[in-house]
Coordinates of C-alpha atoms in Angstrom, one line a residue:
X3 CA -0.2 0.1 0.2
X4 CA 1.1 3.6 -0.8
X5 CA 1.9 5.8 2.4
X6 CA 2.0 9.5 2.1
X7 CA 4.6 11.0 4.4
X8 CA 4.0 14.8 5.1
X9 CA 6.7 16.8 6.5
X10 CA 7.0 20.7 8.0
X11 CA 10.5 22.2 7.9
X12 CA 11.4 24.1 10.8
X13 CA 11.9 28.0 9.8
X14 CA 15.1 28.8 7.9
X15 CA 15.9 25.5 7.3
X16 CA 17.4 25.9 4.6
X17 CA 21.3 25.4 5.3
X18 CA 20.0 22.1 7.3
X19 CA 18.3 20.5 4.1
X20 CA 21.8 21.3 2.5
X21 CA 23.7 19.2 4.3
X22 CA 21.7 16.4 4.8
X23 CA 20.7 16.8 1.2
X24 CA 22.7 14.1 -0.2
X25 CA 21.9 11.3 2.1
X26 CA 18.3 12.0 2.1
X27 CA 18.1 11.9 -2.0
X28 CA 20.1 8.6 -2.0
X29 CA 17.3 7.0 0.2
X30 CA 14.4 8.2 -2.4
X31 CA 16.4 6.8 -5.2
X32 CA 16.5 3.6 -3.4
X33 CA 13.2 3.2 -3.4
X34 CA 12.7 4.5 -6.8
X35 CA 15.1 2.2 -8.2
X36 CA 12.2 -0.5 -6.7
X37 CA 9.8 0.9 -7.4
X38 CA 8.2 2.0 -4.7
X39 CA 8.1 5.5 -5.4
X40 CA 5.3 7.4 -6.1
X41 CA 6.3 11.0 -5.6
X42 CA 8.7 13.0 -3.4
X43 CA 9.3 16.7 -3.2
X44 CA 9.2 19.8 -1.3
X45 CA 7.3 22.8 -0.6
X46 CA 8.6 25.9 -1.6
X47 CA 8.3 28.8 0.3
X48 CA 7.4 30.9 -2.6
X49 CA 4.8 30.3 -5.2
X50 CA 7.9 29.2 -7.6
X51 CA 9.5 26.3 -8.0
X52 CA 12.8 27.4 -7.2
X53 CA 12.4 30.2 -3.9
X54 CA 15.8 30.7 -2.9
X55 CA 16.7 31.9 0.0
X56 CA 13.1 32.0 1.3
X57 CA 13.6 28.0 1.4
X58 CA 10.9 25.3 2.0
X59 CA 8.0 24.8 4.6
X60 CA 8.2 20.9 4.1
X61 CA 8.4 17.8 1.9
X62 CA 6.0 15.2 0.4
X63 CA 6.8 11.7 0.3
X64 CA 4.6 9.0 -1.7
X65 CA 5.7 5.9 -1.3
X66 CA 4.9 1.7 -0.9
X67 CA 5.7 0.5 2.4
X68 CA 4.5 -3.0 3.6
X69 CA 2.7 -1.4 6.4
X70 CA 2.0 1.7 8.2
X71 CA 4.3 0.8 10.6
X72 CA 6.9 0.3 8.4
X73 CA 6.4 3.5 6.6
X74 CA 6.7 5.3 10.0
X75 CA 10.4 3.8 10.8
X76 CA 11.3 4.5 7.0
X77 CA 10.7 8.3 7.5
X78 CA 11.7 8.4 11.1
X79 CA 15.4 7.8 9.7
X80 CA 15.2 10.0 7.2
X81 CA 18.6 12.0 7.0
X82 CA 16.4 15.4 6.8
X83 CA 15.0 14.2 10.9
X84 CA 18.4 13.6 11.8
X85 CA 19.6 16.7 11.0
X86 CA 16.5 18.4 12.7
X87 CA 15.2 19.8 9.3
X88 CA 11.5 19.1 10.0
X89 CA 9.8 20.3 13.1
X90 CA 6.7 17.8 12.4
X91 CA 6.1 14.6 10.4
X92 CA 2.7 13.1 9.6
X93 CA 2.5 9.6 8.0
X94 CA -1.2 8.4 6.6
X95 CA -2.1 5.7 4.4
X96 CA -2.8 6.9 0.9
X97 CA -4.9 5.4 -2.0
X98 CA -4.2 6.6 -5.7
X99 CA -6.8 6.7 -7.7
X100 CA -6.1 9.2 -10.3
X101 CA -4.9 9.9 -13.4

């Protein structure tokens, strides 16, 4: 089943994001290579794909896991969590309907 991992950044998270980004992306690429990643990306702080110094307000990952517990464990081990980028992470089941 798919699970949505909705993460919210602390204020001024951009330097922390930059430092942890390679490890964060590596985990997402692993899910992609296994065919388990539906979509992943950040929420820009401004209404533009490249918000510059304004940075990001959080991230969304929708990926397939065996259980809610597995999805939560994966989310808890995110390098952004370890680096203090996120102040809140919500994990919930997701049912893909469209397209």
